[in-house]
């Protein structure tokens, strides 16, 4: 299909982009890599009066180290996230999960910020941001503010970004010494995850001292499997103990039923994939 008519702006700076969004009010959409927005426009599921293209704003791209965090510009592509040495060293879970997004063409165009701002609960990276305790920085007419990932995802395809705010960077705490794994089940290699699990595990003397588990496509927003995290605290890192803790992975979740899977099957997948992801994360050699 052909999108409905809209005006187009290509700002050269964050300040210009914020002004364009503020002037348009609720009638603007931000275009970064376009891998989420363009299909919605073509299907006429959105009718913006203005599309603000931020893909040429240099300050929104790149990865840098800042104290105890890795700071990733919002228009940094999945491909660059996958291969960046800082991300690979300090946030390996993000690099690993980004490598599973769609296909190489999408990974070369799609962006980290675009994926998070789109807020699709079936997307891989929102659950990873939750597991990593990431922070998202938004710029608006009133300045910049930092939003914890747990407070960013509001509902299906909705975030707590204001209409006149632009996501400018993602701050990920360094996680040296943590094992990690992203497991997902999809109907095909390029399809959305039926369910995905992002696991971070810290262990000591064969026991799990702490874990972070994010769930993909188990509700209208990405979720943390807090019951499973609590069950894993202090547990043996062996298969039996992990399997028992993983039984709580779907507690509190509200998975949907659709053409891909029933709610009960999604709950089953969450338990199975959590067991696999935690065992793999616990077996990951810690980096120095």
Short mmCIF file of N, CA and C in Angstrom, two decimals, residues 56-212:
data_model
loop_
_atom_site.label_atom_id
_atom_site.label_comp_id
_atom_site.label_asym_id
_atom_site.label_seq_id
_atom_site.Cartn_x
_atom_site.Cartn_y
_atom_site.Cartn_z
N UNK A 56 20.35 11.58 9.85
CA UNK A 56 21.57 12.30 9.48
C UNK A 56 22.18 13.09 10.64
N UNK A 57 21.66 12.94 11.84
CA UNK A 57 22.18 13.69 12.99
C UNK A 57 23.35 12.90 13.59
N UNK A 58 24.56 13.39 13.37
CA UNK A 58 25.77 12.64 13.74
C UNK A 58 25.86 12.40 15.24
N UNK A 59 25.40 13.34 16.06
CA UNK A 59 25.55 13.19 17.51
C UNK A 59 24.70 12.07 18.08
N UNK A 60 23.79 11.52 17.29
CA UNK A 60 22.94 10.42 17.76
C UNK A 60 23.54 9.05 17.47
N UNK A 61 24.70 9.02 16.83
CA UNK A 61 25.32 7.75 16.46
C UNK A 61 26.59 7.51 17.25
N UNK A 62 26.88 6.24 17.48
CA UNK A 62 28.16 5.87 18.08
C UNK A 62 28.04 5.35 19.51
N UNK A 63 29.15 4.78 19.98
CA UNK A 63 29.23 4.18 21.31
C UNK A 63 30.42 4.78 22.04
N UNK A 64 30.22 5.12 23.31
CA UNK A 64 31.33 5.64 24.10
C UNK A 64 31.24 5.09 25.52
N UNK A 65 32.36 5.16 26.21
CA UNK A 65 32.43 4.73 27.60
C UNK A 65 32.33 5.96 28.49
N UNK A 66 31.51 5.88 29.52
CA UNK A 66 31.37 7.01 30.44
C UNK A 66 31.20 6.46 31.86
N UNK A 67 32.30 6.47 32.61
CA UNK A 67 32.26 5.95 33.96
C UNK A 67 31.87 4.49 34.00
N UNK A 68 30.81 4.18 34.73
CA UNK A 68 30.36 2.80 34.89
C UNK A 68 29.34 2.38 33.83
N UNK A 69 29.21 3.16 32.77
CA UNK A 69 28.19 2.86 31.76
C UNK A 69 28.79 2.89 30.35
N UNK A 70 28.15 2.14 29.47
CA UNK A 70 28.39 2.25 28.03
C UNK A 70 27.23 3.07 27.47
N UNK A 71 27.53 4.13 26.75
CA UNK A 71 26.51 5.04 26.23
C UNK A 71 26.41 4.83 24.73
N UNK A 72 25.21 4.49 24.27
CA UNK A 72 24.99 4.16 22.86
C UNK A 72 24.01 5.16 22.27
N UNK A 73 24.43 5.84 21.19
CA UNK A 73 23.55 6.78 20.53
C UNK A 73 22.32 6.09 19.97
N UNK A 74 21.20 6.79 19.97
CA UNK A 74 19.93 6.15 19.63
C UNK A 74 19.85 5.68 18.18
N UNK A 75 20.59 6.32 17.26
CA UNK A 75 20.52 5.88 15.86
C UNK A 75 21.68 4.96 15.48
N UNK A 76 22.38 4.44 16.47
CA UNK A 76 23.40 3.43 16.20
C UNK A 76 22.71 2.17 15.69
N UNK A 77 23.17 1.64 14.58
CA UNK A 77 22.48 0.50 13.97
C UNK A 77 22.73 -0.78 14.76
N UNK A 78 21.85 -1.75 14.55
CA UNK A 78 22.04 -3.05 15.17
C UNK A 78 23.39 -3.64 14.78
N UNK A 79 23.77 -3.49 13.52
CA UNK A 79 25.06 -4.01 13.05
C UNK A 79 26.20 -3.43 13.86
N UNK A 80 26.18 -2.13 14.10
CA UNK A 80 27.26 -1.50 14.85
C UNK A 80 27.22 -1.89 16.32
N UNK A 81 26.04 -2.08 16.88
CA UNK A 81 25.93 -2.55 18.25
C UNK A 81 26.54 -3.95 18.38
N UNK A 82 26.27 -4.80 17.41
CA UNK A 82 26.78 -6.17 17.44
C UNK A 82 28.30 -6.20 17.47
N UNK A 83 28.92 -5.32 16.68
CA UNK A 83 30.36 -5.41 16.47
C UNK A 83 31.18 -4.42 17.31
N UNK A 84 30.53 -3.55 18.05
CA UNK A 84 31.29 -2.57 18.82
C UNK A 84 32.04 -3.25 19.97
N UNK A 85 33.34 -2.98 20.14
CA UNK A 85 34.12 -3.66 21.18
C UNK A 85 33.67 -3.31 22.60
N UNK A 86 33.23 -2.08 22.84
CA UNK A 86 32.76 -1.73 24.17
C UNK A 86 31.49 -2.49 24.53
N UNK A 87 30.56 -2.57 23.57
CA UNK A 87 29.32 -3.32 23.82
C UNK A 87 29.63 -4.79 24.05
N UNK A 88 30.50 -5.33 23.24
CA UNK A 88 30.84 -6.75 23.37
C UNK A 88 31.50 -7.05 24.70
N UNK A 89 32.30 -6.11 25.20
CA UNK A 89 33.00 -6.35 26.47
C UNK A 89 32.10 -6.15 27.69
N UNK A 90 31.33 -5.08 27.69
CA UNK A 90 30.60 -4.69 28.89
C UNK A 90 29.10 -5.00 28.84
N UNK A 91 28.55 -5.25 27.67
CA UNK A 91 27.12 -5.52 27.53
C UNK A 91 26.92 -6.59 26.46
N UNK A 92 27.59 -7.72 26.67
CA UNK A 92 27.57 -8.78 25.66
C UNK A 92 26.17 -9.29 25.35
N UNK A 93 25.28 -9.24 26.34
CA UNK A 93 23.90 -9.68 26.09
C UNK A 93 23.25 -8.86 24.99
N UNK A 94 23.49 -7.56 24.99
CA UNK A 94 22.91 -6.69 23.96
C UNK A 94 23.47 -7.02 22.59
N UNK A 95 24.78 -7.24 22.51
CA UNK A 95 25.40 -7.61 21.24
C UNK A 95 24.85 -8.92 20.73
N UNK A 96 24.72 -9.90 21.62
CA UNK A 96 24.22 -11.22 21.21
C UNK A 96 22.78 -11.14 20.73
N UNK A 97 21.94 -10.42 21.47
CA UNK A 97 20.53 -10.33 21.09
C UNK A 97 20.35 -9.56 19.79
N UNK A 98 21.12 -8.48 19.60
CA UNK A 98 21.00 -7.70 18.37
C UNK A 98 21.33 -8.54 17.15
N UNK A 99 22.20 -9.53 17.31
CA UNK A 99 22.56 -10.40 16.19
C UNK A 99 21.42 -11.31 15.77
N UNK A 100 20.36 -11.42 16.58
CA UNK A 100 19.22 -12.26 16.23
C UNK A 100 18.08 -11.45 15.60
N UNK A 101 18.23 -10.14 15.53
CA UNK A 101 17.15 -9.30 14.99
C UNK A 101 16.99 -9.53 13.49
N UNK A 102 15.86 -9.99 13.06
CA UNK A 102 15.47 -10.07 11.64
C UNK A 102 16.58 -10.67 10.78
N UNK A 103 17.09 -9.88 9.82
CA UNK A 103 18.08 -10.36 8.87
C UNK A 103 19.15 -9.29 8.68
N UNK A 104 20.25 -9.59 7.94
CA UNK A 104 21.33 -8.61 7.80
C UNK A 104 20.88 -7.26 7.23
N UNK A 105 19.95 -7.27 6.29
CA UNK A 105 19.50 -6.00 5.71
C UNK A 105 18.86 -5.11 6.77
N UNK A 106 18.01 -5.70 7.61
CA UNK A 106 17.37 -4.94 8.69
C UNK A 106 18.40 -4.50 9.71
N UNK A 107 19.36 -5.37 10.04
CA UNK A 107 20.36 -5.01 11.05
C UNK A 107 21.28 -3.89 10.59
N UNK A 108 21.45 -3.74 9.29
CA UNK A 108 22.28 -2.64 8.78
C UNK A 108 21.52 -1.32 8.74
N UNK A 109 20.20 -1.35 8.76
CA UNK A 109 19.39 -0.12 8.71
C UNK A 109 18.69 0.20 10.02
N UNK A 110 18.20 -0.83 10.70
CA UNK A 110 17.47 -0.62 11.94
C UNK A 110 18.38 -0.09 13.04
N UNK A 111 17.82 0.64 13.98
CA UNK A 111 18.59 1.27 15.03
C UNK A 111 18.14 0.81 16.42
N UNK A 112 19.06 0.92 17.37
CA UNK A 112 18.73 0.54 18.74
C UNK A 112 17.62 1.43 19.30
N UNK A 113 17.76 2.74 19.14
CA UNK A 113 16.75 3.65 19.66
C UNK A 113 15.40 3.47 19.00
N UNK A 114 15.41 3.22 17.70
CA UNK A 114 14.15 3.00 17.00
C UNK A 114 13.43 1.77 17.51
N UNK A 115 14.19 0.70 17.76
CA UNK A 115 13.59 -0.52 18.27
C UNK A 115 12.98 -0.30 19.65
N UNK A 116 13.69 0.41 20.52
CA UNK A 116 13.18 0.64 21.87
C UNK A 116 11.99 1.59 21.86
N UNK A 117 12.06 2.65 21.07
CA UNK A 117 10.96 3.61 21.03
C UNK A 117 9.71 3.03 20.38
N UNK A 118 9.88 2.08 19.47
CA UNK A 118 8.73 1.41 18.85
C UNK A 118 7.97 0.59 19.88
N UNK A 119 8.69 0.05 20.86
CA UNK A 119 8.09 -0.62 22.03
C UNK A 119 7.21 -1.81 21.68
N UNK A 120 7.60 -2.55 20.67
CA UNK A 120 6.86 -3.78 20.35
C UNK A 120 7.28 -4.86 21.35
N UNK A 121 6.35 -5.42 22.11
CA UNK A 121 6.73 -6.44 23.09
C UNK A 121 7.30 -7.70 22.45
N UNK A 122 7.08 -7.89 21.13
CA UNK A 122 7.67 -9.02 20.43
C UNK A 122 9.07 -8.71 19.92
N UNK A 123 9.51 -7.47 20.06
CA UNK A 123 10.86 -7.10 19.67
C UNK A 123 11.88 -7.66 20.65
N UNK A 124 13.07 -7.95 20.17
CA UNK A 124 14.07 -8.58 21.02
C UNK A 124 14.71 -7.62 22.02
N UNK A 125 14.96 -6.38 21.62
CA UNK A 125 15.81 -5.52 22.42
C UNK A 125 15.14 -4.85 23.62
N UNK A 126 13.83 -4.59 23.61
CA UNK A 126 13.22 -4.03 24.83
C UNK A 126 13.41 -4.93 26.06
N UNK A 127 13.24 -6.24 25.92
CA UNK A 127 13.44 -7.14 27.06
C UNK A 127 14.89 -7.16 27.50
N UNK A 128 15.80 -7.02 26.54
CA UNK A 128 17.22 -6.96 26.87
C UNK A 128 17.54 -5.69 27.66
N UNK A 129 16.95 -4.56 27.25
CA UNK A 129 17.14 -3.32 27.99
C UNK A 129 16.66 -3.45 29.43
N UNK A 130 15.55 -4.14 29.63
CA UNK A 130 15.06 -4.38 30.99
C UNK A 130 16.04 -5.23 31.79
N UNK A 131 16.50 -6.32 31.20
CA UNK A 131 17.42 -7.20 31.91
C UNK A 131 18.72 -6.49 32.27
N UNK A 132 19.16 -5.58 31.41
CA UNK A 132 20.41 -4.85 31.64
C UNK A 132 20.24 -3.66 32.57
N UNK A 133 19.01 -3.38 33.01
CA UNK A 133 18.74 -2.17 33.81
C UNK A 133 19.22 -0.92 33.08
N UNK A 134 18.96 -0.87 31.78
CA UNK A 134 19.40 0.28 30.98
C UNK A 134 18.62 1.53 31.35
N UNK A 135 19.19 2.68 31.02
CA UNK A 135 18.52 3.97 31.16
C UNK A 135 18.45 4.63 29.80
N UNK A 136 17.33 5.28 29.51
CA UNK A 136 17.13 5.92 28.22
C UNK A 136 17.04 7.43 28.43
N UNK A 137 17.78 8.16 27.63
CA UNK A 137 17.85 9.61 27.78
C UNK A 137 17.03 10.27 26.67
N UNK A 138 16.08 11.11 27.07
CA UNK A 138 15.22 11.81 26.12
C UNK A 138 15.53 13.30 26.15
N UNK A 139 15.51 13.93 24.98
CA UNK A 139 15.70 15.37 24.86
C UNK A 139 14.38 16.00 24.42
N UNK A 140 14.01 17.10 25.08
CA UNK A 140 12.78 17.81 24.74
C UNK A 140 12.93 19.29 24.97
N UNK A 141 11.88 20.06 24.77
CA UNK A 141 11.95 21.51 24.95
C UNK A 141 12.33 21.92 26.38
N UNK A 142 12.10 21.05 27.34
CA UNK A 142 12.41 21.37 28.74
C UNK A 142 13.77 20.84 29.16
N UNK A 143 14.54 20.35 28.21
CA UNK A 143 15.86 19.80 28.52
C UNK A 143 15.88 18.29 28.37
N UNK A 144 16.84 17.67 29.03
CA UNK A 144 16.99 16.22 28.94
C UNK A 144 16.57 15.56 30.25
N UNK A 145 16.04 14.34 30.12
CA UNK A 145 15.70 13.56 31.30
C UNK A 145 16.06 12.11 31.06
N UNK A 146 16.33 11.40 32.15
CA UNK A 146 16.73 10.01 32.08
C UNK A 146 15.59 9.14 32.59
N UNK A 147 15.24 8.10 31.82
CA UNK A 147 14.12 7.22 32.14
C UNK A 147 14.66 5.80 32.29
N UNK A 148 14.42 5.20 33.43
CA UNK A 148 14.80 3.79 33.61
C UNK A 148 14.01 2.91 32.65
N UNK A 149 14.63 1.87 32.14
CA UNK A 149 13.93 0.99 31.18
C UNK A 149 12.65 0.45 31.78
N UNK A 150 12.64 0.18 33.08
CA UNK A 150 11.42 -0.37 33.70
C UNK A 150 10.27 0.63 33.67
N UNK A 151 10.57 1.92 33.50
CA UNK A 151 9.53 2.96 33.46
C UNK A 151 9.26 3.46 32.05
N UNK A 152 9.98 2.94 31.08
CA UNK A 152 9.92 3.47 29.71
C UNK A 152 8.78 2.87 28.91
N UNK A 153 8.54 1.58 29.08
CA UNK A 153 7.54 0.87 28.27
C UNK A 153 6.19 0.94 28.99
N UNK A 154 5.23 1.61 28.37
CA UNK A 154 3.98 1.94 29.04
C UNK A 154 2.85 0.97 28.69
N UNK A 155 2.74 0.59 27.42
CA UNK A 155 1.70 -0.33 26.96
C UNK A 155 2.10 -0.79 25.57
N UNK A 156 1.22 -1.51 24.91
CA UNK A 156 1.54 -2.03 23.58
C UNK A 156 1.87 -0.87 22.62
N UNK A 157 3.10 -0.88 22.08
CA UNK A 157 3.59 0.14 21.16
C UNK A 157 3.54 1.55 21.76
N UNK A 158 3.59 1.65 23.07
CA UNK A 158 3.55 2.95 23.74
C UNK A 158 4.67 3.06 24.77
N UNK A 159 5.29 4.26 24.82
CA UNK A 159 6.33 4.52 25.81
C UNK A 159 5.95 5.76 26.61
N UNK A 160 6.77 6.09 27.59
CA UNK A 160 6.53 7.29 28.38
C UNK A 160 7.21 8.52 27.79
N UNK A 161 7.74 8.40 26.57
CA UNK A 161 8.23 9.59 25.86
C UNK A 161 7.08 10.54 25.59
N UNK A 162 7.31 11.83 25.80
CA UNK A 162 6.32 12.84 25.44
C UNK A 162 6.36 13.06 23.93
N UNK A 163 5.27 13.55 23.32
CA UNK A 163 5.26 13.75 21.86
C UNK A 163 6.36 14.67 21.35
N UNK A 164 6.82 15.60 22.20
CA UNK A 164 7.86 16.54 21.77
C UNK A 164 9.25 16.12 22.23
N UNK A 165 9.40 14.86 22.66
CA UNK A 165 10.70 14.37 23.11
C UNK A 165 11.30 13.40 22.09
N UNK A 166 12.63 13.39 22.06
CA UNK A 166 13.38 12.53 21.16
C UNK A 166 14.32 11.66 21.99
N UNK A 167 14.29 10.36 21.78
CA UNK A 167 15.24 9.47 22.43
C UNK A 167 16.62 9.70 21.83
N UNK A 168 17.60 10.07 22.65
CA UNK A 168 18.91 10.45 22.12
C UNK A 168 20.01 9.45 22.44
N UNK A 169 19.90 8.73 23.57
CA UNK A 169 20.94 7.76 23.89
C UNK A 169 20.42 6.73 24.88
N UNK A 170 21.14 5.61 24.91
CA UNK A 170 20.83 4.51 25.83
C UNK A 170 22.07 4.26 26.67
N UNK A 171 21.89 4.28 27.99
CA UNK A 171 23.00 4.09 28.92
C UNK A 171 22.87 2.70 29.54
N UNK A 172 23.90 1.87 29.35
CA UNK A 172 23.87 0.49 29.83
C UNK A 172 24.95 0.32 30.89
N UNK A 173 24.58 -0.08 32.11
CA UNK A 173 25.60 -0.33 33.14
C UNK A 173 26.55 -1.44 32.72
N UNK A 174 27.82 -1.27 33.02
CA UNK A 174 28.80 -2.30 32.71
C UNK A 174 28.51 -3.55 33.54
N UNK A 175 28.57 -4.70 32.89
CA UNK A 175 28.25 -5.96 33.56
C UNK A 175 29.41 -6.94 33.43
N UNK A 176 30.59 -6.53 33.87
CA UNK A 176 31.72 -7.44 33.83
C UNK A 176 31.53 -8.54 34.88
N UNK A 177 31.91 -9.75 34.51
CA UNK A 177 31.80 -10.86 35.44
C UNK A 177 30.45 -11.55 35.43
N UNK A 178 29.51 -11.09 34.61
CA UNK A 178 28.18 -11.70 34.49
C UNK A 178 28.15 -12.59 33.25
N UNK A 179 27.57 -13.76 33.38
CA UNK A 179 27.27 -14.57 32.21
C UNK A 179 25.98 -14.10 31.58
N UNK A 180 25.79 -14.39 30.30
CA UNK A 180 24.59 -13.90 29.61
C UNK A 180 24.18 -14.86 28.51
N UNK A 181 22.90 -14.79 28.16
CA UNK A 181 22.39 -15.56 27.02
C UNK A 181 21.03 -15.01 26.62
N UNK A 182 20.80 -14.92 25.31
CA UNK A 182 19.48 -14.59 24.79
C UNK A 182 18.97 -15.79 24.00
N UNK A 183 17.84 -16.32 24.44
CA UNK A 183 17.19 -17.46 23.78
C UNK A 183 15.83 -17.02 23.27
N UNK A 184 15.48 -17.42 22.06
CA UNK A 184 14.14 -17.13 21.58
C UNK A 184 13.65 -18.25 20.67
N UNK A 185 12.34 -18.33 20.57
CA UNK A 185 11.71 -19.28 19.66
C UNK A 185 10.92 -18.48 18.64
N UNK A 186 11.19 -18.72 17.36
CA UNK A 186 10.50 -18.04 16.27
C UNK A 186 10.01 -19.06 15.27
N UNK A 187 8.97 -18.69 14.54
CA UNK A 187 8.44 -19.61 13.53
C UNK A 187 9.35 -19.70 12.32
N UNK A 188 10.13 -18.66 12.08
CA UNK A 188 11.12 -18.67 11.01
C UNK A 188 12.26 -17.74 11.42
N UNK A 189 13.37 -17.80 10.70
CA UNK A 189 14.57 -17.06 11.10
C UNK A 189 14.31 -15.55 11.14
N UNK A 190 13.46 -15.03 10.27
CA UNK A 190 13.24 -13.60 10.19
C UNK A 190 12.01 -13.12 10.94
N UNK A 191 11.27 -14.04 11.56
CA UNK A 191 10.01 -13.69 12.19
C UNK A 191 10.23 -13.10 13.58
N UNK A 192 9.18 -12.41 14.06
CA UNK A 192 9.20 -11.94 15.44
C UNK A 192 9.29 -13.14 16.37
N UNK A 193 9.84 -12.93 17.55
CA UNK A 193 9.92 -13.99 18.55
C UNK A 193 8.53 -14.36 19.04
N UNK A 194 8.22 -15.64 19.06
CA UNK A 194 7.01 -16.10 19.74
C UNK A 194 7.18 -15.84 21.23
N UNK A 195 8.35 -16.18 21.75
CA UNK A 195 8.78 -15.84 23.11
C UNK A 195 10.30 -15.73 23.08
N UNK A 196 10.83 -14.82 23.86
CA UNK A 196 12.28 -14.70 24.01
C UNK A 196 12.62 -14.49 25.47
N UNK A 197 13.85 -14.88 25.84
CA UNK A 197 14.32 -14.72 27.21
C UNK A 197 15.74 -14.17 27.19
N UNK A 198 15.93 -13.05 27.89
CA UNK A 198 17.25 -12.45 28.04
C UNK A 198 17.71 -12.68 29.47
N UNK A 199 18.81 -13.40 29.65
CA UNK A 199 19.26 -13.77 30.99
C UNK A 199 20.67 -13.27 31.27
N UNK A 200 20.83 -12.69 32.45
CA UNK A 200 22.12 -12.31 33.00
C UNK A 200 22.29 -13.04 34.33
N UNK A 201 23.46 -13.60 34.54
CA UNK A 201 23.68 -14.40 35.75
C UNK A 201 25.06 -14.09 36.32
N UNK A 202 25.07 -13.88 37.63
CA UNK A 202 26.35 -13.77 38.34
C UNK A 202 26.44 -14.93 39.32
N UNK A 203 27.57 -15.63 39.33
CA UNK A 203 27.69 -16.79 40.20
C UNK A 203 28.96 -16.76 41.01
N UNK A 204 28.97 -17.55 42.06
CA UNK A 204 30.13 -17.63 42.94
C UNK A 204 30.14 -19.02 43.58
N UNK A 205 31.28 -19.72 43.42
CA UNK A 205 31.43 -21.06 44.00
C UNK A 205 30.30 -22.00 43.60
N UNK A 206 29.91 -21.95 42.33
CA UNK A 206 28.91 -22.89 41.83
C UNK A 206 27.48 -22.53 42.13
N UNK A 207 27.25 -21.37 42.75
CA UNK A 207 25.89 -20.94 43.06
C UNK A 207 25.59 -19.62 42.37
N UNK A 208 24.32 -19.40 42.07
CA UNK A 208 23.89 -18.17 41.43
C UNK A 208 23.63 -17.13 42.52
N UNK A 209 24.39 -16.05 42.50
CA UNK A 209 24.22 -15.02 43.53
C UNK A 209 23.19 -13.97 43.12
N UNK A 210 23.05 -13.78 41.81
CA UNK A 210 22.12 -12.75 41.32
C UNK A 210 21.79 -13.03 39.86
N UNK A 211 20.58 -12.66 39.44
CA UNK A 211 20.19 -12.84 38.04
C UNK A 211 19.28 -11.71 37.61
N UNK A 212 19.23 -11.50 36.30
CA UNK A 212 18.31 -10.56 35.66
C UNK A 212 17.71 -11.29 34.46
#
